[in-house]
Amino acid sequence: MAESPSYLKAAFLLPANLVGLLTAGASALMTGEPLPALVALGVEGLYLGIVPSMKRFQRAIRANHAAEEAPEAGRKEVEALLAELAPSQREHYQSLVGLKEKILENYRRLPAGKMLSTDSEPRLDALLTSFLRLVSALNHHRSYLNSADRQPLEKELRELEAEVAQEANPRLKDVKEKRLEILRKRLSRFEQAGESREVVSHQLAGIEDLMRLTHEQSITIRDPETVNRQLDVVSAEVEATDETVREMERLLDFQEEVGRPLPHGTRVR
């Protein structure tokens, strides 16, 4: 069983926190006054009492910890997702990977840059993974929408509704109403899939915009705290896109509506 991450340790080791402590300590040494160090220790105690218990912080640390614990599984998932993409989509992804490398290189030029880069890379990788998952989900939805013709389904639904309205036999009416319910669910899936596809298209554009903005800001950035604010935005975007992927997967999960199929070709006892 994987060891749970220490939120207290993670909060303490955040680059912005360490830089703040080092700055206060250096100030105390240079001036010979203990007050800056004492104030920093008081603020540190308050910080460590609040931040490790924040749900958002814990989610980010768990995501980073999982990435560190299972790099091989993550690499295989990325390879599998890339294999599903069209050449143009893979090229688009590689351009974002190039932006990530430039962002990290710019972060390395800052004070405590190596630590900033190490802390930033898993979150940027999570954003790139979300991009791949969204593209994959978008491709699956396109296949779903193209695999069936909506117009015949709508025509069949209208005809069956008319039949149900005129059916006098209770047993037949019950059977037709159940079939009618299934047809309505199928039609509803078309509508939901179309809406989800539009949402995903905008989220993909949003990820690209966010990566480009982060790169542009990393060129002129001067302090670690600004980096952390940028990475908070990245983490929030990852959460939003992951939820969209889960919704789209649920939309195409027909196992909720039909029983598990029997293995055809074998004898049923």
CSV table of N, CA and C in Angstrom, one decimal, residues 39-175:
chain,number,residue,atom,x,y,z
A,39,VAL,N,9.1,37.3,14.2
A,39,VAL,CA,7.9,37.5,13.4
A,39,VAL,C,7.7,36.4,12.4
A,40,ALA,N,8.8,36.0,11.7
A,40,ALA,CA,8.7,35.0,10.7
A,40,ALA,C,8.3,33.7,11.3
A,41,LEU,N,8.8,33.4,12.5
A,41,LEU,CA,8.4,32.1,13.1
A,41,LEU,C,6.9,32.1,13.5
A,42,GLY,N,6.5,33.3,14.0
A,42,GLY,CA,5.0,33.4,14.3
A,42,GLY,C,4.1,33.2,13.1
A,43,VAL,N,4.5,33.8,12.0
A,43,VAL,CA,3.7,33.7,10.8
A,43,VAL,C,3.8,32.2,10.3
A,44,GLU,N,5.0,31.6,10.4
A,44,GLU,CA,5.2,30.2,10.0
A,44,GLU,C,4.3,29.3,10.8
A,45,GLY,N,4.2,29.5,12.1
A,45,GLY,CA,3.3,28.7,12.9
A,45,GLY,C,1.9,28.8,12.4
A,46,LEU,N,1.4,30.0,12.1
A,46,LEU,CA,0.1,30.2,11.7
A,46,LEU,C,-0.1,29.5,10.3
A,47,TYR,N,0.8,29.7,9.4
A,47,TYR,CA,0.8,29.1,8.1
A,47,TYR,C,0.7,27.6,8.1
A,48,LEU,N,1.6,27.0,9.0
A,48,LEU,CA,1.6,25.5,9.1
A,48,LEU,C,0.3,25.0,9.8
A,49,GLY,N,-0.3,25.9,10.5
A,49,GLY,CA,-1.6,25.4,11.2
A,49,GLY,C,-2.8,25.5,10.3
A,50,ILE,N,-2.7,26.2,9.2
A,50,ILE,CA,-3.9,26.4,8.3
A,50,ILE,C,-3.7,25.7,7.0
A,51,VAL,N,-2.6,25.9,6.3
A,51,VAL,CA,-2.4,25.4,4.9
A,51,VAL,C,-2.5,23.9,4.8
A,52,PRO,N,-1.8,23.1,5.6
A,52,PRO,CA,-1.9,21.7,5.4
A,52,PRO,C,-3.3,21.1,5.5
A,53,SER,N,-4.2,21.8,6.2
A,53,SER,CA,-5.6,21.2,6.4
A,53,SER,C,-6.5,21.7,5.2
A,54,MET,N,-6.1,22.5,4.3
A,54,MET,CA,-6.9,23.0,3.2
A,54,MET,C,-7.1,21.9,2.2
A,55,LYS,N,-8.4,21.7,1.8
A,55,LYS,CA,-8.7,20.6,0.9
A,55,LYS,C,-8.0,20.8,-0.4
A,56,ARG,N,-8.0,22.0,-0.9
A,56,ARG,CA,-7.4,22.2,-2.3
A,56,ARG,C,-5.9,21.9,-2.2
A,57,PHE,N,-5.3,22.3,-1.1
A,57,PHE,CA,-3.8,22.1,-1.0
A,57,PHE,C,-3.6,20.6,-1.0
A,58,GLN,N,-4.4,19.8,-0.2
A,58,GLN,CA,-4.3,18.4,-0.1
A,58,GLN,C,-4.5,17.7,-1.4
A,59,ARG,N,-5.4,18.2,-2.2
A,59,ARG,CA,-5.6,17.6,-3.5
A,59,ARG,C,-4.4,17.7,-4.4
A,60,ALA,N,-3.8,18.9,-4.4
A,60,ALA,CA,-2.6,19.2,-5.2
A,60,ALA,C,-1.5,18.3,-4.8
A,61,ILE,N,-1.3,18.2,-3.5
A,61,ILE,CA,-0.2,17.3,-3.0
A,61,ILE,C,-0.4,15.9,-3.3
A,62,ARG,N,-1.7,15.4,-3.2
A,62,ARG,CA,-2.0,14.0,-3.6
A,62,ARG,C,-1.7,13.7,-5.0
A,63,ALA,N,-2.0,14.7,-5.9
A,63,ALA,CA,-1.8,14.6,-7.3
A,63,ALA,C,-0.3,14.5,-7.6
A,64,ASN,N,0.5,15.4,-6.9
A,64,ASN,CA,2.0,15.3,-7.1
A,64,ASN,C,2.6,14.0,-6.6
A,65,HIS,N,2.0,13.6,-5.4
A,65,HIS,CA,2.5,12.3,-4.8
A,65,HIS,C,2.3,11.1,-5.7
A,66,ALA,N,1.1,11.1,-6.3
A,66,ALA,CA,0.7,10.0,-7.1
A,66,ALA,C,1.6,10.0,-8.4
A,67,ALA,N,1.9,11.2,-8.9
A,67,ALA,CA,2.8,11.2,-10.1
A,67,ALA,C,4.2,10.7,-9.7
A,68,GLU,N,4.6,11.0,-8.5
A,68,GLU,CA,6.0,10.6,-8.1
A,68,GLU,C,6.0,9.1,-7.8
A,69,GLU,N,4.9,8.5,-7.3
A,69,GLU,CA,4.8,7.1,-7.0
A,69,GLU,C,4.7,6.2,-8.2
A,70,ALA,N,4.0,6.7,-9.2
A,70,ALA,CA,3.7,5.9,-10.3
A,70,ALA,C,4.1,6.5,-11.7
A,71,PRO,N,5.4,6.9,-11.8
A,71,PRO,CA,5.8,7.5,-13.1
A,71,PRO,C,5.7,6.6,-14.3
A,72,GLU,N,5.9,5.3,-14.1
A,72,GLU,CA,5.8,4.3,-15.2
A,72,GLU,C,4.3,4.2,-15.7
A,73,ALA,N,3.4,4.2,-14.7
A,73,ALA,CA,2.0,4.1,-15.1
A,73,ALA,C,1.6,5.4,-15.8
A,74,GLY,N,2.1,6.5,-15.4
A,74,GLY,CA,1.7,7.8,-16.0
A,74,GLY,C,2.3,7.8,-17.4
A,75,ARG,N,3.5,7.3,-17.6
A,75,ARG,CA,4.2,7.3,-18.9
A,75,ARG,C,3.4,6.4,-19.9
A,76,LYS,N,2.9,5.3,-19.4
A,76,LYS,CA,2.2,4.4,-20.3
A,76,LYS,C,0.8,5.0,-20.7
A,77,GLU,N,0.2,5.7,-19.7
A,77,GLU,CA,-1.1,6.3,-20.0
A,77,GLU,C,-0.9,7.4,-21.1
A,78,VAL,N,0.1,8.2,-21.0
A,78,VAL,CA,0.4,9.2,-22.0
A,78,VAL,C,0.7,8.6,-23.3
A,79,GLU,N,1.4,7.5,-23.4
A,79,GLU,CA,1.7,6.8,-24.6
A,79,GLU,C,0.4,6.3,-25.3
A,80,ALA,N,-0.4,5.7,-24.4
A,80,ALA,CA,-1.7,5.2,-24.9
A,80,ALA,C,-2.6,6.3,-25.5
A,81,LEU,N,-2.7,7.4,-24.8
A,81,LEU,CA,-3.5,8.5,-25.2
A,81,LEU,C,-2.9,9.1,-26.5
A,82,LEU,N,-1.6,9.2,-26.6
A,82,LEU,CA,-1.0,9.8,-27.8
A,82,LEU,C,-1.2,8.9,-29.0
A,83,ALA,N,-1.3,7.5,-28.8
A,83,ALA,CA,-1.5,6.6,-29.9
A,83,ALA,C,-2.9,6.8,-30.5
A,84,GLU,N,-3.8,7.3,-29.7
A,84,GLU,CA,-5.2,7.5,-30.2
A,84,GLU,C,-5.3,8.7,-31.1
A,85,LEU,N,-4.4,9.6,-31.0
A,85,LEU,CA,-4.6,10.9,-31.6
A,85,LEU,C,-4.2,10.9,-33.1
A,86,ALA,N,-4.8,11.9,-33.8
A,86,ALA,CA,-4.4,12.1,-35.2
A,86,ALA,C,-3.0,12.8,-35.2
A,87,PRO,N,-2.3,12.7,-36.3
A,87,PRO,CA,-0.9,13.3,-36.4
A,87,PRO,C,-1.0,14.8,-36.0
A,88,SER,N,-2.0,15.5,-36.5
A,88,SER,CA,-2.1,17.0,-36.2
A,88,SER,C,-2.3,17.2,-34.8
A,89,GLN,N,-3.1,16.3,-34.1
A,89,GLN,CA,-3.3,16.5,-32.7
A,89,GLN,C,-2.1,16.2,-31.9
A,90,ARG,N,-1.3,15.3,-32.3
A,90,ARG,CA,0.0,15.0,-31.6
A,90,ARG,C,1.0,16.1,-31.8
A,91,GLU,N,1.0,16.8,-32.9
A,91,GLU,CA,1.9,17.9,-33.1
A,91,GLU,C,1.4,19.1,-32.2
A,92,HIS,N,0.1,19.2,-32.1
A,92,HIS,CA,-0.4,20.3,-31.2
A,92,HIS,C,0.1,20.0,-29.8
A,93,TYR,N,0.0,18.8,-29.3
A,93,TYR,CA,0.4,18.4,-28.0
A,93,TYR,C,1.9,18.7,-27.8
A,94,GLN,N,2.7,18.3,-28.8
A,94,GLN,CA,4.1,18.5,-28.7
A,94,GLN,C,4.5,20.0,-28.6
A,95,SER,N,3.7,20.8,-29.2
A,95,SER,CA,4.0,22.3,-29.1
A,95,SER,C,3.8,22.8,-27.7
A,96,LEU,N,2.8,22.2,-27.0
A,96,LEU,CA,2.5,22.5,-25.6
A,96,LEU,C,3.6,22.0,-24.7
A,97,VAL,N,4.1,20.8,-25.0
A,97,VAL,CA,5.3,20.3,-24.2
A,97,VAL,C,6.5,21.2,-24.4
A,98,GLY,N,6.7,21.7,-25.6
A,98,GLY,CA,7.8,22.7,-25.8
A,98,GLY,C,7.6,23.9,-24.9
A,99,LEU,N,6.3,24.4,-24.8
A,99,LEU,CA,6.1,25.6,-23.9
A,99,LEU,C,6.4,25.2,-22.4
A,100,LYS,N,6.0,24.0,-22.0
A,100,LYS,CA,6.3,23.6,-20.6
A,100,LYS,C,7.8,23.7,-20.4
A,101,GLU,N,8.6,23.2,-21.3
A,101,GLU,CA,10.1,23.2,-21.1
A,101,GLU,C,10.6,24.6,-21.0
A,102,LYS,N,10.0,25.5,-21.8
A,102,LYS,CA,10.5,26.9,-21.7
A,102,LYS,C,10.1,27.6,-20.4
A,103,ILE,N,8.9,27.2,-19.9
A,103,ILE,CA,8.4,27.8,-18.6
A,103,ILE,C,9.4,27.3,-17.5
A,104,LEU,N,9.7,26.0,-17.5
A,104,LEU,CA,10.5,25.5,-16.4
A,104,LEU,C,11.9,26.2,-16.5
A,105,GLU,N,12.4,26.3,-17.7
A,105,GLU,CA,13.7,27.0,-17.9
A,105,GLU,C,13.7,28.4,-17.4
A,106,ASN,N,12.7,29.1,-17.6
A,106,ASN,CA,12.6,30.5,-17.1
A,106,ASN,C,12.5,30.5,-15.5
A,107,TYR,N,11.7,29.5,-15.0
A,107,TYR,CA,11.6,29.4,-13.5
A,107,TYR,C,13.0,29.1,-12.9
A,108,ARG,N,13.8,28.4,-13.6
A,108,ARG,CA,15.1,28.0,-13.0
A,108,ARG,C,16.0,29.2,-12.8
A,109,ARG,N,15.7,30.3,-13.5
A,109,ARG,CA,16.6,31.5,-13.4
A,109,ARG,C,16.2,32.3,-12.2
A,110,LEU,N,15.1,32.0,-11.5
A,110,LEU,CA,14.7,32.8,-10.4
A,110,LEU,C,15.5,32.3,-9.1
A,111,PRO,N,15.4,33.1,-8.0
A,111,PRO,CA,15.9,32.6,-6.7
A,111,PRO,C,15.3,31.3,-6.3
A,112,ALA,N,16.0,30.4,-5.8
A,112,ALA,CA,15.5,29.0,-5.5
A,112,ALA,C,14.9,28.4,-6.7
A,113,GLY,N,15.5,28.7,-7.9
A,113,GLY,CA,14.8,28.3,-9.2
A,113,GLY,C,14.7,26.8,-9.4
A,114,LYS,N,15.7,26.0,-8.9
A,114,LYS,CA,15.7,24.6,-9.0
A,114,LYS,C,14.5,24.0,-8.3
A,115,MET,N,14.2,24.5,-7.1
A,115,MET,CA,13.1,24.0,-6.3
A,115,MET,C,11.8,24.5,-6.9
A,116,LEU,N,11.7,25.7,-7.5
A,116,LEU,CA,10.5,26.1,-8.1
A,116,LEU,C,10.2,25.3,-9.4
A,117,SER,N,11.2,24.9,-10.1
A,117,SER,CA,11.0,24.1,-11.3
A,117,SER,C,10.6,22.7,-10.9
A,118,THR,N,11.1,22.1,-9.8
A,118,THR,CA,10.8,20.8,-9.4
A,118,THR,C,9.3,20.8,-8.9
A,119,ASP,N,8.9,21.8,-8.2
A,119,ASP,CA,7.5,21.9,-7.7
A,119,ASP,C,6.5,22.2,-8.8
A,120,SER,N,7.0,22.9,-9.9
A,120,SER,CA,6.1,23.3,-11.0
A,120,SER,C,5.8,22.2,-12.0
A,121,GLU,N,6.8,21.4,-12.2
A,121,GLU,CA,6.7,20.4,-13.3
A,121,GLU,C,5.6,19.5,-13.2
A,122,PRO,N,5.3,18.9,-12.0
A,122,PRO,CA,4.1,17.9,-11.9
A,122,PRO,C,2.8,18.6,-12.2
A,123,ARG,N,2.7,19.9,-11.8
A,123,ARG,CA,1.4,20.5,-12.1
A,123,ARG,C,1.2,20.9,-13.6
A,124,LEU,N,2.3,21.3,-14.2
A,124,LEU,CA,2.3,21.5,-15.7
A,124,LEU,C,2.0,20.2,-16.4
A,125,ASP,N,2.7,19.1,-15.9
A,125,ASP,CA,2.4,17.8,-16.5
A,125,ASP,C,1.0,17.4,-16.4
A,126,ALA,N,0.4,17.7,-15.2
A,126,ALA,CA,-1.0,17.3,-15.0
A,126,ALA,C,-1.9,18.1,-16.0
A,127,LEU,N,-1.6,19.3,-16.3
A,127,LEU,CA,-2.3,20.1,-17.3
A,127,LEU,C,-2.2,19.5,-18.6
A,128,LEU,N,-1.0,19.0,-19.0
A,128,LEU,CA,-0.8,18.4,-20.3
A,128,LEU,C,-1.6,17.1,-20.4
A,129,THR,N,-1.6,16.3,-19.3
A,129,THR,CA,-2.4,15.1,-19.2
A,129,THR,C,-3.8,15.4,-19.4
A,130,SER,N,-4.3,16.4,-18.8
A,130,SER,CA,-5.7,16.8,-19.0
A,130,SER,C,-6.0,17.1,-20.4
A,131,PHE,N,-5.1,17.8,-21.1
A,131,PHE,CA,-5.2,18.1,-22.5
A,131,PHE,C,-5.4,16.8,-23.3
A,132,LEU,N,-4.5,15.9,-23.1
A,132,LEU,CA,-4.6,14.6,-23.8
A,132,LEU,C,-5.9,13.9,-23.5
A,133,ARG,N,-6.4,13.9,-22.3
A,133,ARG,CA,-7.6,13.2,-21.9
A,133,ARG,C,-8.8,13.9,-22.6
A,134,LEU,N,-8.8,15.2,-22.6
A,134,LEU,CA,-9.9,15.9,-23.3
A,134,LEU,C,-9.9,15.6,-24.8
A,135,VAL,N,-8.7,15.6,-25.4
A,135,VAL,CA,-8.7,15.3,-26.9
A,135,VAL,C,-9.2,13.9,-27.1
A,136,SER,N,-8.8,13.0,-26.3
A,136,SER,CA,-9.3,11.6,-26.4
A,136,SER,C,-10.8,11.5,-26.2
A,137,ALA,N,-11.3,12.2,-25.2
A,137,ALA,CA,-12.8,12.2,-25.0
A,137,ALA,C,-13.5,12.9,-26.1
A,138,LEU,N,-12.9,13.9,-26.7
A,138,LEU,CA,-13.5,14.6,-27.8
A,138,LEU,C,-13.6,13.7,-29.0
A,139,ASN,N,-12.5,13.0,-29.3
A,139,ASN,CA,-12.5,12.0,-30.4
A,139,ASN,C,-13.6,10.9,-30.2
A,140,HIS,N,-13.7,10.4,-29.0
A,140,HIS,CA,-14.7,9.4,-28.7
A,140,HIS,C,-16.1,9.9,-29.0
A,141,HIS,N,-16.4,11.1,-28.6
A,141,HIS,CA,-17.7,11.7,-28.8
A,141,HIS,C,-18.0,12.0,-30.3
A,142,ARG,N,-17.0,12.3,-31.0
A,142,ARG,CA,-17.1,12.5,-32.4
A,142,ARG,C,-17.5,11.2,-33.1
A,143,SER,N,-16.8,10.1,-32.7
A,143,SER,CA,-17.1,8.8,-33.2
A,143,SER,C,-18.5,8.4,-32.8
A,144,TYR,N,-19.0,8.7,-31.6
A,144,TYR,CA,-20.3,8.4,-31.2
A,144,TYR,C,-21.4,9.1,-32.0
A,145,LEU,N,-21.1,10.4,-32.2
A,145,LEU,CA,-22.1,11.2,-32.9
A,145,LEU,C,-22.2,10.8,-34.4
A,146,ASN,N,-21.0,10.3,-34.9
A,146,ASN,CA,-21.0,10.0,-36.4
A,146,ASN,C,-21.4,8.5,-36.6
A,147,SER,N,-21.5,7.7,-35.5
A,147,SER,CA,-21.8,6.3,-35.7
A,147,SER,C,-23.3,6.0,-35.9
A,148,ALA,N,-24.2,7.0,-35.6
A,148,ALA,CA,-25.6,6.8,-35.7
A,148,ALA,C,-26.2,8.0,-36.3
A,149,ASP,N,-27.3,7.8,-37.0
A,149,ASP,CA,-28.0,8.9,-37.7
A,149,ASP,C,-29.1,9.4,-36.8
A,150,ARG,N,-29.1,10.6,-36.4
A,150,ARG,CA,-30.1,11.2,-35.5
A,150,ARG,C,-31.5,11.3,-36.1
A,151,GLN,N,-31.6,11.6,-37.4
A,151,GLN,CA,-32.9,11.8,-38.0
A,151,GLN,C,-33.8,10.6,-38.0
A,152,PRO,N,-33.3,9.4,-38.4
A,152,PRO,CA,-34.1,8.2,-38.3
A,152,PRO,C,-34.5,7.9,-36.9
A,153,LEU,N,-33.7,8.2,-35.9
A,153,LEU,CA,-34.0,8.0,-34.5
A,153,LEU,C,-35.2,8.9,-34.1
A,154,GLU,N,-35.1,10.2,-34.5
A,154,GLU,CA,-36.2,11.1,-34.2
A,154,GLU,C,-37.5,10.7,-34.9
A,155,LYS,N,-37.4,10.2,-36.1
A,155,LYS,CA,-38.6,9.7,-36.8
A,155,LYS,C,-39.2,8.5,-36.1
A,156,GLU,N,-38.4,7.6,-35.7
A,156,GLU,CA,-38.9,6.4,-35.1
A,156,GLU,C,-39.5,6.7,-33.7
A,157,LEU,N,-38.9,7.7,-33.0
A,157,LEU,CA,-39.5,8.1,-31.8
A,157,LEU,C,-40.9,8.7,-31.9
A,158,ARG,N,-41.1,9.6,-32.9
A,158,ARG,CA,-42.4,10.2,-33.2
A,158,ARG,C,-43.4,9.2,-33.5
A,159,GLU,N,-43.0,8.2,-34.4
A,159,GLU,CA,-44.0,7.1,-34.8
A,159,GLU,C,-44.4,6.3,-33.6
A,160,LEU,N,-43.4,6.0,-32.7
A,160,LEU,CA,-43.7,5.1,-31.6
A,160,LEU,C,-44.6,5.9,-30.6
A,161,GLU,N,-44.4,7.2,-30.4
A,161,GLU,CA,-45.2,8.0,-29.5
A,161,GLU,C,-46.7,8.0,-30.0
A,162,ALA,N,-46.9,8.1,-31.3
A,162,ALA,CA,-48.2,8.0,-31.9
A,162,ALA,C,-48.8,6.6,-31.6
A,163,GLU,N,-48.0,5.6,-31.8
A,163,GLU,CA,-48.6,4.2,-31.5
A,163,GLU,C,-49.0,4.0,-30.0
A,164,VAL,N,-48.1,4.5,-29.1
A,164,VAL,CA,-48.4,4.4,-27.7
A,164,VAL,C,-49.7,5.1,-27.4
A,165,ALA,N,-49.9,6.3,-27.9
A,165,ALA,CA,-51.1,7.1,-27.7
A,165,ALA,C,-52.4,6.4,-28.1
A,166,GLN,N,-52.3,5.5,-29.1
A,166,GLN,CA,-53.5,4.8,-29.6
A,166,GLN,C,-53.6,3.3,-29.2
A,167,GLU,N,-52.5,2.8,-28.5
A,167,GLU,CA,-52.5,1.4,-28.1
A,167,GLU,C,-53.6,1.1,-27.0
A,168,ALA,N,-54.4,0.1,-27.3
A,168,ALA,CA,-55.4,-0.2,-26.3
A,168,ALA,C,-55.0,-1.4,-25.5
A,169,ASN,N,-54.2,-2.3,-26.0
A,169,ASN,CA,-53.7,-3.5,-25.3
A,169,ASN,C,-52.7,-3.1,-24.2
A,170,PRO,N,-53.1,-3.3,-22.9
A,170,PRO,CA,-52.2,-2.9,-21.8
A,170,PRO,C,-50.8,-3.4,-21.8
A,171,ARG,N,-50.7,-4.7,-22.2
A,171,ARG,CA,-49.4,-5.4,-22.2
A,171,ARG,C,-48.5,-4.8,-23.4
A,172,LEU,N,-49.1,-4.6,-24.5
A,172,LEU,CA,-48.4,-4.0,-25.6
A,172,LEU,C,-48.0,-2.6,-25.4
A,173,LYS,N,-48.9,-1.9,-24.7
A,173,LYS,CA,-48.6,-0.5,-24.4
A,173,LYS,C,-47.5,-0.4,-23.4
A,174,ASP,N,-47.4,-1.3,-22.5
A,174,ASP,CA,-46.3,-1.2,-21.5
A,174,ASP,C,-45.0,-1.5,-22.2
A,175,VAL,N,-45.0,-2.5,-23.1
A,175,VAL,CA,-43.7,-2.8,-23.8
A,175,VAL,C,-43.3,-1.6,-24.7
